[in-house]
Amino acid sequence: MRDYLFIPILLVTASTLAARPDLPDTREMNILMIVVEDWSADAIGTYGNTVVQTPNIDRLAANGLRFDRAYCQAPVCNPSRSSFVTGLRPDSSRVFGNGDDMDDFVPEGAPNMAEILRQREGVHTATVGKIVHKWTDAERFARGYDYLEYTHSYDRPHHFDGEIHLTPTPEGAPVHPEDEVRFLPDPAVSSRLVQLLEDRNTRLAAGAPDNWELRKPFQQLHAEQLGDSGLPEEWMEDGRISRSVAGLIEGYARNETPFFLSVGLYAPHTPLLAPKKYTDLYDPDKMALTPAPASLDEGIPAVAKRNGRNYDIFNGLYPEYGPTPERERLAIAAYYACSTYVDHQIGIILNALETNGLADRTIVVFFADHGFQLGEHGLWSKYALFEQSTRVPLIVRVPGAPANGQSSDAIVELVDVVPTLCDFWGIRKSPLFEGTSFLPLLDVPDRPWKKAAFSMIGIGGLGRSVRTRDFRYSEWRSDTRLPGETPPAQREFYDLSIDPWEQINRIDDPLYQEQIRQHQRLLVEGYSAALP
């Protein structure tokens, strides 16, 4: 593990600011960062999906810069979020999976988004919802927030070393009796889930460790549920978050308070449940199945396809929820419904900026922590190094920016987010950052930029991938040693210019051996060799 020393973060000097691109002065603007879970760019209208309805994200893209080649550092929640909160890649954060607590694994002195941004004088820092994987495992990274609001539908609230604020039930929303816990309209399945949750809590109270084996029966059954949540959106978690955030924005406007506000929404993470008015928009019988089924794959190693396993939806623990064509169509319809549902919650937040007169002085940064497989290669959810899992939507709106209304083909990564936020406010970037501020692209979106994006995942060891403009090269090892230290057990190479679904592994194709050697060398040299 690398040992970091704390390095103070200083304000940028005037000479440094003079080198900024031809952008409006953003140092006095507010920043609103919206993070969603598991949202594939392929399930958003502005990214080319003609079925799903996402009018608010489409409107944000029309007034901001849409990045078409944005990639996460890991297609798993915890390491991905660790990367954009710290500006460090997984090899440096040491967070490779959801079981790696940030407090225990991230070295002392590592950068912390909230602490860095509160260097701006007079700013109020707040976070609502899910930014890190679990605040219970990342108390160090709650430091720097003046206000933290977090709750989960079935978890007890966690108190960090400050005050936690639970999202209140909006006025007029239905309130269930305290002794009633309901997950679904179907009373039989809901009761089964309640019993599993009660069993888990009883065992916890008796001293059982809170590990995956304890959580598995409830979470795996919950993940299989699709369609109508049986609840109005005001009661669901994202519905409460969006309305709470709108209230915060109103308060900021009233008090003329500059702010950094980070918002973490849960949909379209499983379970794929949304209020009925959204599920009614999508007829499962009309949903098209993936054009990239496993039957068309050629030469792809089993480890790249999780050795035939799904870890989330279609997880296999409950055979009655198996992946039949009918249920796969239902899953796609439910995923689209959740996409439209979370899009509406984002609309509530964006409308609050406009209603309160803050839209023209607030930077909006929107992205997902990773993508989502919808049956490609027989895979569902994330946990894969294919394009559908590693590519993310990323849209940035800076009021008055020259690139607004355009798209960028430049390769960017989520590890670039916090360095970019520093540049917005003229805060000196930590020398420990392993990302690159993409602020220059907001001026000239087609300027020469990074050669590649780097992603990794821990499945039976560790897989690492480098994505260039036309190709993807991946290596799999049985441990976490770096590329070049040991020969890889399995390799992949795809030409996405002619095989966009990455179904033909060309690692042994004589025509590609020179490109393969170049990508292998790039993976060994690492991200610094791909910088603009």
Short mmCIF file of C-alpha atoms in Angstrom, two decimals:
data_model
loop_
_atom_site.label_atom_id
_atom_site.label_comp_id
_atom_site.label_asym_id
_atom_site.label_seq_id
_atom_site.Cartn_x
_atom_site.Cartn_y
_atom_site.Cartn_z
CA MET A 1 0.00 0.00 0.00
CA ARG A 2 1.30 3.44 -0.89
CA ASP A 3 1.71 5.77 2.11
CA TYR A 4 0.55 9.28 1.37
CA LEU A 5 1.58 12.39 3.22
CA PHE A 6 -0.99 15.12 3.61
CA ILE A 7 -0.23 17.99 1.26
CA PRO A 8 -2.06 21.29 1.91
CA ILE A 9 -4.36 22.55 -0.81
CA LEU A 10 -3.73 26.18 -1.66
CA LEU A 11 -5.62 28.69 -3.73
CA VAL A 12 -4.40 29.14 -7.29
CA THR A 13 -2.32 32.21 -8.03
CA ALA A 14 -3.38 34.88 -10.51
CA SER A 15 -0.73 33.72 -12.99
CA THR A 16 -2.22 30.22 -12.97
CA LEU A 17 -5.71 31.57 -13.58
CA ALA A 18 -4.45 33.48 -16.59
CA ALA A 19 -3.83 30.14 -18.29
CA ARG A 20 -7.49 29.12 -18.10
CA PRO A 21 -9.35 28.47 -21.38
CA ASP A 22 -11.73 31.05 -22.83
CA LEU A 23 -14.45 30.33 -20.28
CA PRO A 24 -16.59 32.56 -18.10
CA ASP A 25 -15.20 33.17 -14.62
CA THR A 26 -16.45 30.16 -12.66
CA ARG A 27 -14.74 30.97 -9.35
CA GLU A 28 -17.89 32.54 -7.89
CA MET A 29 -20.33 30.01 -9.32
CA ASN A 30 -22.02 27.28 -7.29
CA ILE A 31 -21.46 23.60 -8.08
CA LEU A 32 -24.22 20.98 -8.17
CA MET A 33 -22.95 17.43 -8.70
CA ILE A 34 -25.56 14.74 -9.43
CA VAL A 35 -24.46 11.09 -9.33
CA VAL A 36 -26.75 8.21 -10.28
CA GLU A 37 -26.21 4.48 -9.83
CA ASP A 38 -25.89 1.90 -12.59
CA TRP A 39 -27.22 4.11 -15.39
CA SER A 40 -26.06 2.99 -18.80
CA ALA A 41 -25.49 5.73 -21.36
CA ASP A 42 -27.32 3.43 -23.79
CA ALA A 43 -30.51 3.94 -21.77
CA ILE A 44 -30.64 7.74 -22.14
CA GLY A 45 -32.32 9.60 -24.96
CA THR A 46 -29.54 12.09 -25.66
CA TYR A 47 -27.11 9.18 -26.08
CA GLY A 48 -29.22 7.69 -28.86
CA ASN A 49 -31.89 5.54 -27.21
CA THR A 50 -35.16 6.22 -29.04
CA VAL A 51 -37.37 4.21 -26.66
CA VAL A 52 -36.55 5.46 -23.18
CA GLN A 53 -37.98 8.83 -22.08
CA THR A 54 -35.40 11.04 -20.36
CA PRO A 55 -36.47 14.63 -21.14
CA ASN A 56 -34.60 16.29 -18.26
CA ILE A 57 -31.21 14.76 -18.98
CA ASP A 58 -31.80 15.45 -22.67
CA ARG A 59 -32.48 19.11 -21.79
CA LEU A 60 -29.33 19.27 -19.65
CA ALA A 61 -27.28 17.92 -22.57
CA ALA A 62 -28.85 20.44 -24.95
CA ASN A 63 -27.61 23.24 -22.68
CA GLY A 64 -24.31 21.68 -21.61
CA LEU A 65 -21.48 19.54 -22.95
CA ARG A 66 -22.20 15.83 -23.41
CA PHE A 67 -19.19 13.53 -23.17
CA ASP A 68 -19.60 10.49 -25.41
CA ARG A 69 -16.46 8.65 -24.29
CA ALA A 70 -16.50 8.85 -20.50
CA TYR A 71 -15.36 5.82 -18.51
CA CYS A 72 -15.35 4.69 -14.89
CA GLN A 73 -12.26 3.31 -13.18
CA ALA A 74 -14.19 0.27 -11.97
CA PRO A 75 -17.63 -1.07 -12.97
CA VAL A 76 -18.43 -1.62 -9.29
CA CYS A 77 -19.88 0.93 -6.90
CA ASN A 78 -17.26 1.23 -4.15
CA PRO A 79 -14.03 1.48 -6.19
CA SER A 80 -15.69 3.74 -8.74
CA ARG A 81 -16.95 6.15 -6.11
CA SER A 82 -13.63 6.03 -4.30
CA SER A 83 -11.98 7.18 -7.53
CA PHE A 84 -14.08 10.28 -8.06
CA VAL A 85 -14.14 11.24 -4.37
CA THR A 86 -10.34 11.05 -4.02
CA GLY A 87 -9.02 11.55 -7.56
CA LEU A 88 -7.09 8.29 -7.12
CA ARG A 89 -7.26 5.12 -9.20
CA PRO A 90 -7.97 1.75 -7.53
CA ASP A 91 -4.30 0.71 -7.49
CA SER A 92 -3.61 3.77 -5.31
CA SER A 93 -6.83 3.88 -3.27
CA ARG A 94 -6.52 0.10 -2.75
CA VAL A 95 -10.29 -0.12 -3.03
CA PHE A 96 -11.01 -2.90 -5.52
CA GLY A 97 -14.41 -4.19 -4.40
CA ASN A 98 -17.51 -3.35 -2.42
CA GLY A 99 -16.12 -5.09 0.65
CA ASP A 100 -13.07 -2.81 0.88
CA ASP A 101 -13.89 -0.10 3.42
CA MET A 102 -12.55 3.28 2.35
CA ASP A 103 -11.60 4.18 5.92
CA ASP A 104 -9.42 1.08 6.18
CA PHE A 105 -7.99 0.88 2.66
CA VAL A 106 -7.50 4.43 1.39
CA PRO A 107 -4.13 5.72 2.67
CA GLU A 108 -4.06 8.55 5.19
CA GLY A 109 -3.50 11.92 3.56
CA ALA A 110 -5.31 10.94 0.38
CA PRO A 111 -7.30 13.75 -1.25
CA ASN A 112 -10.91 14.20 -0.11
CA MET A 113 -13.36 15.98 -2.38
CA ALA A 114 -15.36 17.74 0.36
CA GLU A 115 -12.33 18.92 2.33
CA ILE A 116 -10.70 20.22 -0.84
CA LEU A 117 -13.72 22.16 -2.06
CA ARG A 118 -14.44 23.80 1.26
CA GLN A 119 -11.15 25.67 0.76
CA ARG A 120 -13.29 28.20 -1.07
CA GLU A 121 -14.09 30.92 1.43
CA GLY A 122 -17.71 31.15 2.56
CA VAL A 123 -18.94 28.07 0.68
CA HIS A 124 -21.47 25.69 2.23
CA THR A 125 -20.77 22.03 1.43
CA ALA A 126 -23.63 19.55 1.51
CA THR A 127 -24.35 16.03 0.35
CA VAL A 128 -27.69 14.25 0.09
CA GLY A 129 -28.05 10.56 -0.72
CA LYS A 130 -25.35 8.15 -1.87
CA ILE A 131 -21.96 9.56 -2.84
CA VAL A 132 -19.62 6.96 -1.32
CA HIS A 133 -20.66 3.31 -1.22
CA LYS A 134 -21.44 3.40 2.50
CA TRP A 135 -20.90 6.28 4.90
CA THR A 136 -20.37 3.66 7.62
CA ASP A 137 -17.18 2.64 5.80
CA ALA A 138 -16.07 6.13 4.76
CA GLU A 139 -16.38 8.43 7.78
CA ARG A 140 -13.13 10.15 6.85
CA PHE A 141 -14.70 11.25 3.59
CA ALA A 142 -17.73 12.75 5.34
CA ARG A 143 -15.32 15.30 6.81
CA GLY A 144 -15.59 18.55 4.98
CA TYR A 145 -19.36 18.47 4.58
CA ASP A 146 -21.30 21.06 6.55
CA TYR A 147 -24.46 19.06 5.97
CA LEU A 148 -24.94 15.37 5.29
CA GLU A 149 -28.36 13.87 4.69
CA TYR A 150 -28.69 10.18 4.18
CA THR A 151 -31.19 7.43 4.72
CA HIS A 152 -31.90 4.07 3.20
CA SER A 153 -35.24 2.40 2.85
CA TYR A 154 -34.37 -0.56 5.04
CA ASP A 155 -31.12 0.33 6.80
CA ARG A 156 -30.83 2.03 10.16
CA PRO A 157 -29.35 5.54 9.86
CA HIS A 158 -25.64 5.86 10.51
CA HIS A 159 -24.22 8.65 12.68
CA PHE A 160 -20.77 9.88 11.72
CA ASP A 161 -18.76 12.40 13.76
CA GLY A 162 -21.15 15.20 12.94
CA GLU A 163 -24.91 15.43 12.69
CA ILE A 164 -26.78 13.26 10.23
CA HIS A 165 -30.06 14.47 8.84
CA LEU A 166 -32.74 12.05 7.77
CA THR A 167 -34.77 12.92 4.73
CA PRO A 168 -38.20 13.98 5.98
CA THR A 169 -41.38 12.62 4.51
CA PRO A 170 -42.72 15.32 2.16
CA GLU A 171 -45.94 16.98 3.18
CA GLY A 172 -48.91 15.08 1.81
CA ALA A 173 -46.97 11.88 1.14
CA PRO A 174 -48.55 8.67 2.43
CA VAL A 175 -47.07 7.48 5.71
CA HIS A 176 -47.11 3.79 6.49
CA PRO A 177 -47.71 2.69 10.08
CA GLU A 178 -44.47 2.26 12.02
CA ASP A 179 -45.04 -1.46 12.40
CA GLU A 180 -45.50 -1.96 8.66
CA VAL A 181 -42.62 -2.52 6.29
CA ARG A 182 -43.67 -2.99 2.69
CA PHE A 183 -41.46 -3.61 -0.30
CA LEU A 184 -43.85 -4.57 -3.12
CA PRO A 185 -47.53 -4.59 -4.10
CA ASP A 186 -47.45 -8.41 -4.01
CA PRO A 187 -48.14 -9.21 -0.34
CA ALA A 188 -46.62 -12.70 -0.55
CA VAL A 189 -43.25 -11.52 -1.86
CA SER A 190 -43.31 -8.47 0.40
CA SER A 191 -43.92 -10.64 3.46
CA ARG A 192 -41.12 -12.96 2.41
CA LEU A 193 -38.73 -10.02 2.15
CA VAL A 194 -39.84 -8.66 5.52
CA GLN A 195 -39.21 -12.04 7.13
CA LEU A 196 -35.75 -12.29 5.58
CA LEU A 197 -34.91 -8.80 6.82
CA GLU A 198 -36.18 -9.59 10.29
CA ASP A 199 -34.12 -12.79 10.35
CA ARG A 200 -31.05 -10.82 9.38
CA ASN A 201 -31.63 -8.21 12.08
CA THR A 202 -32.23 -10.90 14.71
CA ARG A 203 -28.94 -12.56 13.87
CA LEU A 204 -27.14 -9.21 13.91
CA ALA A 205 -28.56 -8.49 17.37
CA ALA A 206 -27.27 -11.87 18.50
CA GLY A 207 -23.75 -10.93 17.43
CA ALA A 208 -23.52 -12.39 13.93
CA PRO A 209 -21.05 -10.57 11.64
CA ASP A 210 -22.67 -8.29 9.07
CA ASN A 211 -21.14 -10.04 6.09
CA TRP A 212 -22.34 -10.97 2.62
CA GLU A 213 -23.58 -14.40 3.68
CA LEU A 214 -25.88 -12.74 6.20
CA ARG A 215 -27.16 -10.13 3.76
CA LYS A 216 -27.38 -12.42 0.74
CA PRO A 217 -30.85 -14.05 1.17
CA PHE A 218 -32.62 -10.70 1.47
CA GLN A 219 -30.59 -8.71 -1.02
CA GLN A 220 -30.61 -11.36 -3.74
CA LEU A 221 -34.39 -11.79 -3.54
CA HIS A 222 -34.89 -8.03 -3.40
CA ALA A 223 -32.68 -7.58 -6.49
CA GLU A 224 -34.91 -9.90 -8.53
CA GLN A 225 -38.01 -7.75 -8.18
CA LEU A 226 -39.15 -5.89 -11.30
CA GLY A 227 -41.79 -3.36 -12.24
CA ASP A 228 -44.34 -1.52 -10.10
CA SER A 229 -43.01 -0.48 -6.69
CA GLY A 230 -46.52 0.01 -5.35
CA LEU A 231 -45.48 3.39 -3.95
CA PRO A 232 -45.85 6.98 -5.13
CA GLU A 233 -42.55 8.60 -6.01
CA GLU A 234 -42.79 11.04 -3.08
CA TRP A 235 -42.39 8.08 -0.73
CA MET A 236 -39.59 6.35 -2.62
CA GLU A 237 -36.03 7.18 -1.75
CA ASP A 238 -35.07 9.18 -4.83
CA GLY A 239 -38.36 11.03 -4.65
CA ARG A 240 -37.59 12.11 -1.11
CA ILE A 241 -34.02 13.02 -1.99
CA SER A 242 -35.00 15.21 -4.95
CA ARG A 243 -37.55 17.14 -2.91
CA SER A 244 -35.14 17.59 -0.04
CA VAL A 245 -32.49 18.89 -2.43
CA ALA A 246 -34.99 21.31 -3.94
CA GLY A 247 -35.59 22.64 -0.42
CA LEU A 248 -31.86 23.09 0.15
CA ILE A 249 -31.53 24.99 -3.12
CA GLU A 250 -34.39 27.28 -2.11
CA GLY A 251 -32.59 27.99 1.17
CA TYR A 252 -29.32 28.73 -0.61
CA ALA A 253 -31.08 31.22 -2.86
CA ARG A 254 -32.92 32.89 0.00
CA ASN A 255 -29.74 33.28 2.05
CA GLU A 256 -27.48 34.02 -0.93
CA THR A 257 -25.15 31.20 0.16
CA PRO A 258 -22.51 29.86 -2.26
CA PHE A 259 -22.54 26.08 -2.28
CA PHE A 260 -21.11 22.77 -3.34
CA LEU A 261 -24.02 20.31 -3.31
CA SER A 262 -23.46 16.65 -4.17
CA VAL A 263 -26.54 14.50 -4.72
CA GLY A 264 -26.53 10.71 -4.95
CA LEU A 265 -29.61 9.07 -6.49
CA TYR A 266 -30.20 5.30 -6.38
CA ALA A 267 -32.17 4.43 -9.52
CA PRO A 268 -31.80 2.59 -11.82
CA HIS A 269 -29.92 0.32 -9.41
CA THR A 270 -31.71 -2.93 -8.66
CA PRO A 271 -34.33 -3.73 -7.59
CA LEU A 272 -35.75 -2.34 -10.82
CA LEU A 273 -38.86 -0.90 -9.20
CA ALA A 274 -40.56 2.38 -10.09
CA PRO A 275 -43.97 3.94 -9.46
CA LYS A 276 -46.71 2.57 -11.69
CA LYS A 277 -47.01 5.74 -13.78
CA TYR A 278 -43.48 5.04 -15.06
CA THR A 279 -43.80 1.29 -15.55
CA ASP A 280 -46.99 1.93 -17.55
CA LEU A 281 -44.87 3.76 -20.15
CA TYR A 282 -43.08 0.60 -21.26
CA ASP A 283 -44.76 -2.53 -22.58
CA PRO A 284 -42.46 -5.51 -21.92
CA ASP A 285 -43.76 -7.27 -25.03
CA LYS A 286 -42.39 -4.41 -27.15
CA MET A 287 -38.91 -4.41 -25.64
CA ALA A 288 -36.12 -5.61 -27.95
CA LEU A 289 -33.63 -8.05 -26.47
CA THR A 290 -29.92 -7.32 -26.77
CA PRO A 291 -28.34 -7.65 -30.22
CA ALA A 292 -25.27 -9.12 -28.48
CA PRO A 293 -26.36 -12.45 -26.94
CA ALA A 294 -23.78 -14.86 -25.59
CA SER A 295 -24.47 -17.22 -28.50
CA LEU A 296 -22.68 -14.80 -30.85
CA ASP A 297 -19.55 -14.45 -28.71
CA GLU A 298 -16.32 -15.79 -30.17
CA GLY A 299 -13.21 -16.57 -28.15
CA ILE A 300 -14.19 -14.57 -25.08
CA PRO A 301 -12.65 -16.09 -21.92
CA ALA A 302 -15.06 -17.29 -19.27
CA VAL A 303 -13.64 -14.97 -16.61
CA ALA A 304 -14.61 -11.95 -18.74
CA LYS A 305 -18.20 -13.17 -18.54
CA ARG A 306 -18.03 -13.80 -14.79
CA ASN A 307 -17.69 -17.53 -15.41
CA GLY A 308 -21.37 -17.66 -16.29
CA ARG A 309 -22.63 -15.95 -13.14
CA ASN A 310 -24.77 -12.91 -12.52
CA TYR A 311 -24.28 -11.24 -9.15
CA ASP A 312 -27.34 -9.03 -9.05
CA ILE A 313 -30.48 -9.54 -11.12
CA PHE A 314 -30.83 -13.13 -12.44
CA ASN A 315 -28.44 -14.15 -9.68
CA GLY A 316 -29.58 -17.78 -9.54
CA LEU A 317 -30.27 -17.97 -5.81
CA TYR A 318 -34.01 -18.05 -6.49
CA PRO A 319 -34.61 -20.25 -9.59
CA GLU A 320 -38.18 -19.00 -10.01
CA TYR A 321 -36.68 -15.70 -11.23
CA GLY A 322 -34.61 -17.22 -14.02
CA PRO A 323 -33.66 -15.31 -17.22
CA THR A 324 -36.41 -16.39 -19.62
CA PRO A 325 -36.96 -14.19 -22.71
CA GLU A 326 -40.21 -12.95 -21.18
CA ARG A 327 -38.54 -12.00 -17.93
CA GLU A 328 -35.60 -10.38 -19.74
CA ARG A 329 -38.04 -8.14 -21.63
CA LEU A 330 -39.72 -7.31 -18.32
CA ALA A 331 -36.30 -6.41 -16.89
CA ILE A 332 -35.53 -4.08 -19.79
CA ALA A 333 -38.93 -2.41 -19.48
CA ALA A 334 -38.39 -2.03 -15.72
CA TYR A 335 -34.90 -0.59 -16.28
CA TYR A 336 -36.31 1.99 -18.67
CA ALA A 337 -39.08 2.82 -16.20
CA CYS A 338 -36.48 3.39 -13.48
CA SER A 339 -34.51 5.56 -15.92
CA THR A 340 -37.52 7.76 -16.57
CA TYR A 341 -38.31 7.86 -12.86
CA VAL A 342 -34.82 9.05 -11.88
CA ASP A 343 -34.81 11.48 -14.82
CA HIS A 344 -37.94 13.07 -13.35
CA GLN A 345 -36.23 13.43 -9.95
CA ILE A 346 -33.29 15.14 -11.63
CA GLY A 347 -35.81 17.44 -13.32
CA ILE A 348 -37.15 18.46 -9.90
CA ILE A 349 -33.63 19.42 -8.84
CA LEU A 350 -32.80 21.31 -12.05
CA ASN A 351 -36.14 23.10 -11.95
CA ALA A 352 -35.35 24.23 -8.41
CA LEU A 353 -32.24 25.97 -9.73
CA GLU A 354 -34.29 27.78 -12.34
CA THR A 355 -37.21 28.65 -10.07
CA ASN A 356 -34.86 30.15 -7.50
CA GLY A 357 -32.81 32.13 -9.98
CA LEU A 358 -29.61 30.09 -9.59
CA ALA A 359 -29.37 28.32 -12.95
CA ASP A 360 -27.22 31.02 -14.55
CA ARG A 361 -24.63 30.86 -11.74
CA THR A 362 -24.55 27.17 -10.92
CA ILE A 363 -22.32 24.60 -12.62
CA VAL A 364 -24.07 21.24 -13.03
CA VAL A 365 -22.01 18.04 -13.28
CA PHE A 366 -24.01 14.88 -13.95
CA PHE A 367 -22.68 11.33 -14.28
CA ALA A 368 -23.25 7.69 -13.32
CA ASP A 369 -20.85 5.64 -11.20
CA HIS A 370 -20.75 2.95 -13.92
CA GLY A 371 -22.91 1.38 -16.60
CA PHE A 372 -25.19 -1.66 -16.72
CA GLN A 373 -25.38 -4.81 -18.84
CA LEU A 374 -28.83 -5.53 -20.26
CA GLY A 375 -28.18 -9.07 -21.45
CA GLU A 376 -25.06 -8.46 -23.55
CA HIS A 377 -22.89 -11.59 -23.43
CA GLY A 378 -25.57 -13.11 -21.20
CA LEU A 379 -24.69 -10.59 -18.48
CA TRP A 380 -26.93 -8.38 -16.37
CA SER A 381 -26.03 -5.45 -14.11
CA LYS A 382 -22.36 -4.37 -13.87
CA TYR A 383 -19.21 -6.29 -12.84
CA ALA A 384 -17.73 -6.56 -16.35
CA LEU A 385 -15.06 -4.81 -18.42
CA PHE A 386 -17.24 -4.52 -21.52
CA GLU A 387 -18.36 -1.17 -22.91
CA GLN A 388 -21.86 -1.33 -21.40
CA SER A 389 -20.41 -1.55 -17.87
CA THR A 390 -17.38 0.76 -18.13
CA ARG A 391 -18.81 3.60 -20.24
CA VAL A 392 -20.83 6.18 -18.32
CA PRO A 393 -22.98 9.18 -19.15
CA LEU A 394 -21.28 12.47 -18.27
CA ILE A 395 -22.79 15.90 -18.93
CA VAL A 396 -21.43 19.22 -17.67
CA ARG A 397 -23.22 22.54 -17.91
CA VAL A 398 -21.18 25.64 -17.16
CA PRO A 399 -23.27 28.78 -17.66
CA GLY A 400 -21.87 30.66 -20.63
CA ALA A 401 -19.34 27.99 -21.66
CA PRO A 402 -18.47 28.01 -25.39
CA ALA A 403 -19.06 24.26 -25.75
CA ASN A 404 -22.59 24.26 -24.36
CA GLY A 405 -24.99 22.41 -26.66
CA GLN A 406 -22.20 20.32 -28.16
CA SER A 407 -20.79 16.85 -27.58
CA SER A 408 -17.21 15.75 -27.09
CA ASP A 409 -15.56 12.61 -28.41
CA ALA A 410 -12.57 13.09 -26.11
CA ILE A 411 -11.78 10.24 -23.73
CA VAL A 412 -12.37 11.29 -20.12
CA GLU A 413 -12.61 9.35 -16.86
CA LEU A 414 -14.43 9.69 -13.56
CA VAL A 415 -11.10 10.10 -11.77
CA ASP A 416 -10.95 13.43 -13.65
CA VAL A 417 -14.00 14.87 -11.86
CA VAL A 418 -12.44 16.25 -8.68
CA PRO A 419 -9.47 17.90 -10.48
CA THR A 420 -12.03 19.59 -12.75
CA LEU A 421 -14.04 20.82 -9.75
CA CYS A 422 -10.83 22.33 -8.37
CA ASP A 423 -10.28 24.20 -11.62
CA PHE A 424 -13.81 25.58 -11.55
CA TRP A 425 -13.10 27.30 -8.24
CA GLY A 426 -9.43 28.13 -8.74
CA ILE A 427 -8.24 25.69 -6.08
CA ARG A 428 -4.78 24.23 -6.52
CA LYS A 429 -5.00 20.58 -7.50
CA SER A 430 -3.37 18.01 -5.24
CA PRO A 431 -0.17 16.55 -6.71
CA LEU A 432 -1.56 13.17 -5.68
CA PHE A 433 -4.43 13.38 -8.16
CA GLU A 434 -4.31 10.71 -10.86
CA GLY A 435 -6.95 12.32 -13.02
CA THR A 436 -6.78 15.22 -15.44
CA SER A 437 -9.07 18.24 -15.32
CA PHE A 438 -11.21 18.28 -18.45
CA LEU A 439 -12.00 21.98 -18.07
CA PRO A 440 -10.23 22.81 -21.39
CA LEU A 441 -12.77 20.66 -23.23
CA LEU A 442 -15.55 22.98 -22.08
CA ASP A 443 -13.91 25.58 -24.29
CA VAL A 444 -12.84 23.43 -27.26
CA PRO A 445 -14.50 20.01 -27.02
CA ASP A 446 -12.64 18.48 -29.96
CA ARG A 447 -9.12 19.44 -28.90
CA PRO A 448 -6.53 16.60 -28.72
CA TRP A 449 -6.93 14.77 -25.44
CA LYS A 450 -6.23 11.47 -23.67
CA LYS A 451 -5.21 8.40 -25.63
CA ALA A 452 -7.00 5.95 -23.36
CA ALA A 453 -9.16 5.21 -20.33
CA PHE A 454 -8.26 2.57 -17.74
CA SER A 455 -10.72 0.36 -15.85
CA MET A 456 -10.35 -2.64 -13.57
CA ILE A 457 -12.46 -5.17 -11.69
CA GLY A 458 -11.85 -7.83 -9.09
CA ILE A 459 -13.33 -11.16 -10.18
CA GLY A 460 -11.30 -14.23 -9.29
CA GLY A 461 -8.27 -11.98 -9.00
CA LEU A 462 -8.17 -8.80 -11.07
CA GLY A 463 -9.00 -7.79 -14.61
CA ARG A 464 -7.55 -4.62 -16.13
CA SER A 465 -8.64 -2.93 -19.33
CA VAL A 466 -7.39 -0.08 -21.50
CA ARG A 467 -9.87 1.55 -23.90
CA THR A 468 -8.54 3.64 -26.78
CA ARG A 469 -10.59 5.27 -29.51
CA ASP A 470 -11.15 2.10 -31.55
CA PHE A 471 -9.90 -0.76 -29.39
CA ARG A 472 -10.13 -2.42 -26.00
CA TYR A 473 -7.39 -4.59 -24.54
CA SER A 474 -7.93 -6.51 -21.28
CA GLU A 475 -5.80 -8.77 -19.09
CA TRP A 476 -6.87 -11.08 -16.29
CA ARG A 477 -4.69 -12.26 -13.40
CA SER A 478 -5.36 -14.38 -10.35
CA ASP A 479 -4.02 -11.64 -8.05
CA THR A 480 -3.67 -7.85 -7.89
CA ARG A 481 -0.14 -7.62 -9.23
CA LEU A 482 0.42 -4.89 -11.79
CA PRO A 483 0.62 -5.48 -15.55
CA GLY A 484 4.09 -6.58 -16.55
CA GLU A 485 4.89 -8.20 -13.21
CA THR A 486 3.51 -11.60 -14.19
CA PRO A 487 2.08 -13.01 -17.43
CA PRO A 488 -1.70 -12.64 -17.62
CA ALA A 489 -3.83 -15.75 -17.41
CA GLN A 490 -6.31 -14.53 -20.05
CA ARG A 491 -6.33 -11.72 -22.60
CA GLU A 492 -8.88 -9.98 -24.81
CA PHE A 493 -8.68 -7.57 -27.72
CA TYR A 494 -11.64 -6.03 -29.53
CA ASP A 495 -11.90 -3.77 -32.55
CA LEU A 496 -14.91 -1.65 -31.67
CA SER A 497 -14.80 0.19 -34.98
CA ILE A 498 -16.24 -2.93 -36.63
CA ASP A 499 -17.38 -4.88 -33.54
CA PRO A 500 -19.05 -2.32 -31.23
CA TRP A 501 -20.56 -5.04 -29.02
CA GLU A 502 -17.13 -6.64 -28.39
CA GLN A 503 -18.20 -10.12 -29.40
CA ILE A 504 -15.11 -11.29 -31.31
CA ASN A 505 -11.93 -11.60 -29.27
CA ARG A 506 -9.12 -10.94 -31.75
CA ILE A 507 -6.23 -11.65 -29.39
CA ASP A 508 -4.86 -14.37 -31.71
CA ASP A 509 -5.68 -12.64 -34.99
CA PRO A 510 -2.42 -12.03 -36.95
CA LEU A 511 -3.81 -8.81 -38.38
CA TYR A 512 -3.95 -7.16 -34.95
CA GLN A 513 -0.70 -8.23 -33.31
CA GLU A 514 1.00 -4.83 -33.60
CA GLN A 515 -2.03 -3.04 -32.11
CA ILE A 516 -2.16 -5.65 -29.34
CA ARG A 517 1.51 -5.04 -28.49
CA GLN A 518 0.88 -1.28 -28.37
CA HIS A 519 -2.08 -1.68 -26.04
CA GLN A 520 -0.26 -4.17 -23.84
CA ARG A 521 2.58 -1.66 -23.51
CA LEU A 522 0.09 1.12 -22.72
CA LEU A 523 -1.49 -0.96 -19.98
CA VAL A 524 1.95 -1.57 -18.44
CA GLU A 525 2.97 2.08 -18.69
CA GLY A 526 -0.30 3.18 -17.14
CA TYR A 527 -2.43 6.31 -17.29
CA SER A 528 0.52 8.74 -17.38
CA ALA A 529 1.41 7.43 -20.85
CA ALA A 530 -2.07 8.37 -22.11
CA LEU A 531 -2.20 11.96 -20.87
CA PRO A 532 -2.95 14.77 -23.32
#
